[in-house]
Amino acid sequence: APIAVSLYSSLYDWNGFSEGTFIGLSNYKELFTNGSIKFMVALKNSMIIAFFSVFVQLPFSLFLALLLGRKLKGERFFLSVFFMPVLISTVVIGQLWLKIYNPDYGLLNTLLDALHLSSWKHVWVGEVKTALWAVVVPTIWQYIGYHMLLMYAGVKGVSPDLREAAMLDGATNWQVDRYVVIPIIKPIIRVSVIFAVTGSLKTYDLVRILTEGGPFQTTEVPSTLLENMLFLRNRYGMGSTISVMLIILCFAFAMLISAAFKEKEV
């Protein structure tokens, strides 16, 4: 029902209060052609976050899952430590990283001072060239444990007999992981990729807390742009259009990723 209402509202020029005016697909046309809205900039930022989530976050999560799946000493302790950021509220995570990035007393700039690298110091969330990366890092850090736990469950589900058979044939631990474990847990990896990409498209909390889409909209993502249209510009029709586009993009990427993994399995 909410999706249907959003689709209906996206066809109107509506301020949320008075009666709307039917304008058909004009909102969709404006979304991609009006430079002041900067939807393509917001989408590009989401895709950058998605790229690093898939090619940095997930490989690291997989590495941890494979390592902990070997009955490592202190296995449950490390599982709890790596999963802890997932349990913490994103608002708290955002405030924590704001303290790390603080230009005056933040841990990052203090560390650079201690290493005599003062020239590397920045106002991390306030400069155009560093703001987006200041969002990417905590986003990756927060959800490494989430994907690690998914993959760890798959690794632990691999039959010990398969491991032992491969080891008897002379395979090393990493060869067992590469040729036995990873092919078996490929469906779980596919789910993690889908979650990483669609989660990046829906990113809101950390961006809202760290940068509010600034400076100069350089860290704007579709969700913050949606909020801007709804509550600052009172353009409920355009806000609904952005929400419909997010739904379409999430479904499209989920289908493409599933298709890509099916082709590889064949």
Coordinates of C-alpha atoms in Angstrom, one line a residue, residues 63-254:
F63 CA 38.5 -13.3 5.4
L64 CA 37.4 -13.0 9.0
A65 CA 34.6 -15.6 8.6
L66 CA 37.1 -18.1 7.0
L67 CA 39.6 -17.5 9.7
L68 CA 37.2 -17.8 12.6
G69 CA 35.6 -20.9 11.0
R70 CA 38.8 -22.9 11.6
K71 CA 38.1 -23.2 15.3
L72 CA 40.5 -20.4 16.2
K73 CA 41.3 -19.9 19.8
G74 CA 39.0 -17.3 21.3
E75 CA 36.6 -17.7 18.4
R76 CA 33.4 -16.6 20.2
F77 CA 35.2 -13.6 21.8
F78 CA 36.3 -12.4 18.4
L79 CA 32.8 -13.0 16.9
S80 CA 31.4 -10.8 19.7
V81 CA 33.9 -8.0 19.2
F82 CA 33.5 -7.8 15.4
F83 CA 29.7 -8.0 15.6
M84 CA 29.5 -5.3 18.3
P85 CA 29.3 -2.3 16.0
V86 CA 26.2 -3.8 14.3
L87 CA 24.4 -3.8 17.7
I88 CA 25.2 -0.2 18.4
S89 CA 22.7 2.4 17.2
T90 CA 23.8 4.2 14.0
V91 CA 23.2 7.5 15.7
V92 CA 25.8 6.5 18.4
I93 CA 28.2 5.3 15.7
G94 CA 27.8 8.7 13.9
Q95 CA 28.5 10.6 17.1
L96 CA 31.5 8.4 17.8
W97 CA 33.0 9.1 14.4
L98 CA 32.3 12.8 14.7
K99 CA 34.5 12.8 17.7
I100 CA 37.2 10.9 15.8
Y101 CA 37.0 13.3 12.9
N102 CA 36.9 16.5 15.1
P103 CA 39.6 18.9 13.7
D104 CA 40.6 20.2 17.2
Y105 CA 40.6 17.2 19.5
G106 CA 39.7 14.3 17.3
L107 CA 41.7 11.0 17.5
L108 CA 42.6 11.1 13.8
N109 CA 44.2 14.5 13.7
T110 CA 45.8 13.9 17.1
L111 CA 47.4 10.7 15.8
L112 CA 48.6 12.5 12.7
D113 CA 50.2 15.2 15.0
A114 CA 51.9 12.4 17.0
L115 CA 53.3 10.9 13.8
H116 CA 54.6 14.3 12.7
L117 CA 52.1 14.3 9.7
S118 CA 50.4 17.6 10.5
S119 CA 50.2 18.4 6.8
W120 CA 47.8 15.5 6.4
K121 CA 45.3 17.0 8.9
H122 CA 41.9 18.0 7.6
V123 CA 38.5 19.1 8.6
W124 CA 37.4 15.7 7.6
V125 CA 33.6 16.1 7.3
G126 CA 33.8 19.8 6.3
E127 CA 36.0 19.7 3.2
V128 CA 34.7 18.7 -0.2
K129 CA 37.6 16.4 -1.0
T130 CA 37.4 14.4 2.2
A131 CA 33.7 14.5 3.3
L132 CA 32.5 11.5 1.2
W133 CA 35.5 9.3 2.3
A134 CA 34.7 10.3 5.9
V135 CA 31.3 8.7 5.4
V136 CA 32.5 5.6 3.5
V137 CA 34.9 4.5 6.3
P138 CA 32.4 4.2 9.2
T139 CA 29.8 2.7 6.9
I140 CA 32.3 -0.1 6.0
W141 CA 33.5 -0.5 9.6
Q142 CA 30.0 -0.8 11.0
Y143 CA 28.7 -3.6 8.9
I144 CA 31.8 -5.8 8.5
G145 CA 30.6 -7.9 11.5
Y146 CA 27.1 -8.3 10.0
H147 CA 28.3 -9.9 6.8
M148 CA 31.0 -11.8 8.7
L149 CA 28.4 -13.5 10.8
L150 CA 26.3 -14.4 7.8
M151 CA 29.3 -16.0 6.1
Y152 CA 30.6 -17.5 9.3
A153 CA 27.3 -19.4 9.7
G154 CA 27.8 -20.8 6.2
V155 CA 31.5 -21.7 6.8
K156 CA 30.5 -23.6 10.0
G157 CA 27.9 -25.5 8.0
V158 CA 30.5 -27.0 5.6
S159 CA 31.0 -30.7 6.4
P160 CA 34.2 -31.4 8.3
D161 CA 34.6 -34.5 6.1
L162 CA 35.1 -32.3 3.0
R163 CA 37.8 -30.4 4.8
E164 CA 39.6 -33.5 6.0
A165 CA 39.4 -35.1 2.6
A166 CA 41.0 -32.0 1.0
M167 CA 43.7 -31.9 3.7
L168 CA 44.5 -35.5 3.1
D169 CA 45.0 -34.7 -0.6
G170 CA 47.7 -32.2 0.4
A171 CA 45.6 -29.0 0.3
T172 CA 46.6 -26.1 2.6
N173 CA 44.0 -24.3 4.7
W174 CA 43.7 -21.5 2.1
Q175 CA 43.3 -23.9 -0.7
V176 CA 40.6 -25.7 1.2
D177 CA 38.9 -22.3 1.7
R178 CA 39.3 -21.3 -2.0
Y179 CA 38.3 -24.6 -3.7
V180 CA 35.9 -26.2 -1.1
V181 CA 34.4 -23.7 1.3
I182 CA 33.9 -20.6 -0.8
P183 CA 32.0 -22.5 -3.7
I184 CA 29.7 -24.0 -1.1
I185 CA 28.9 -20.7 0.6
K186 CA 28.4 -18.8 -2.7
P187 CA 24.6 -18.4 -2.1
I188 CA 25.4 -16.7 1.2
I189 CA 28.0 -14.4 -0.5
R190 CA 25.3 -13.6 -3.1
V191 CA 22.9 -12.5 -0.3
S192 CA 25.6 -10.4 1.3
V193 CA 26.4 -8.7 -2.0
I194 CA 22.7 -7.9 -2.5
F195 CA 22.4 -6.5 1.1
A196 CA 25.6 -4.5 0.6
V197 CA 24.4 -2.8 -2.6
T198 CA 20.8 -2.2 -1.6
G199 CA 21.9 -1.0 1.8
S200 CA 24.2 1.5 0.2
L201 CA 21.4 2.8 -1.9
K202 CA 19.3 3.3 1.2
T203 CA 22.1 4.9 3.3
Y204 CA 20.8 7.7 5.4
D205 CA 21.7 7.7 9.1
L206 CA 25.4 8.1 9.0
V207 CA 25.3 10.7 6.2
R208 CA 22.6 12.7 8.1
I209 CA 24.7 12.7 11.3
L210 CA 28.1 13.2 9.9
T211 CA 27.6 15.7 7.0
E212 CA 23.9 16.3 6.5
G213 CA 24.6 15.9 2.8
G214 CA 27.2 18.7 2.7
P215 CA 29.4 20.4 2.1
F216 CA 27.7 21.8 -1.0
Q217 CA 25.8 18.5 -1.5
T218 CA 29.0 16.5 -2.1
T219 CA 27.9 13.8 0.2
E220 CA 24.2 13.9 -0.7
V221 CA 22.6 10.4 -1.1
P222 CA 19.1 9.7 -2.4
S223 CA 17.6 9.3 1.1
T224 CA 18.9 12.7 2.3
L225 CA 17.8 14.3 -0.9
L226 CA 14.3 12.7 -0.3
E227 CA 14.2 14.2 3.2
N228 CA 15.2 17.6 1.7
M229 CA 12.4 17.5 -0.8
L230 CA 9.8 16.5 1.7
F231 CA 10.5 18.6 4.7
L232 CA 12.6 21.5 3.5
R233 CA 11.1 22.2 0.1
N234 CA 7.6 20.8 0.7
R235 CA 7.7 18.9 -2.6
Y236 CA 5.9 15.7 -1.7
G237 CA 5.4 14.7 -5.3
M238 CA 9.1 14.9 -6.0
G239 CA 9.9 13.1 -2.7
S240 CA 7.6 10.3 -3.7
T241 CA 9.4 10.2 -7.1
I242 CA 12.7 9.7 -5.4
S243 CA 11.3 6.9 -3.2
V244 CA 9.9 5.1 -6.2
M245 CA 13.2 5.3 -8.0
L246 CA 14.9 3.9 -4.9
I247 CA 12.5 0.9 -4.9
I248 CA 13.1 0.3 -8.6
L249 CA 16.9 0.5 -8.2
C250 CA 17.0 -1.8 -5.2
F251 CA 14.9 -4.4 -7.0
A252 CA 16.9 -4.0 -10.3
F253 CA 20.3 -4.5 -8.5
A254 CA 19.0 -7.5 -6.6

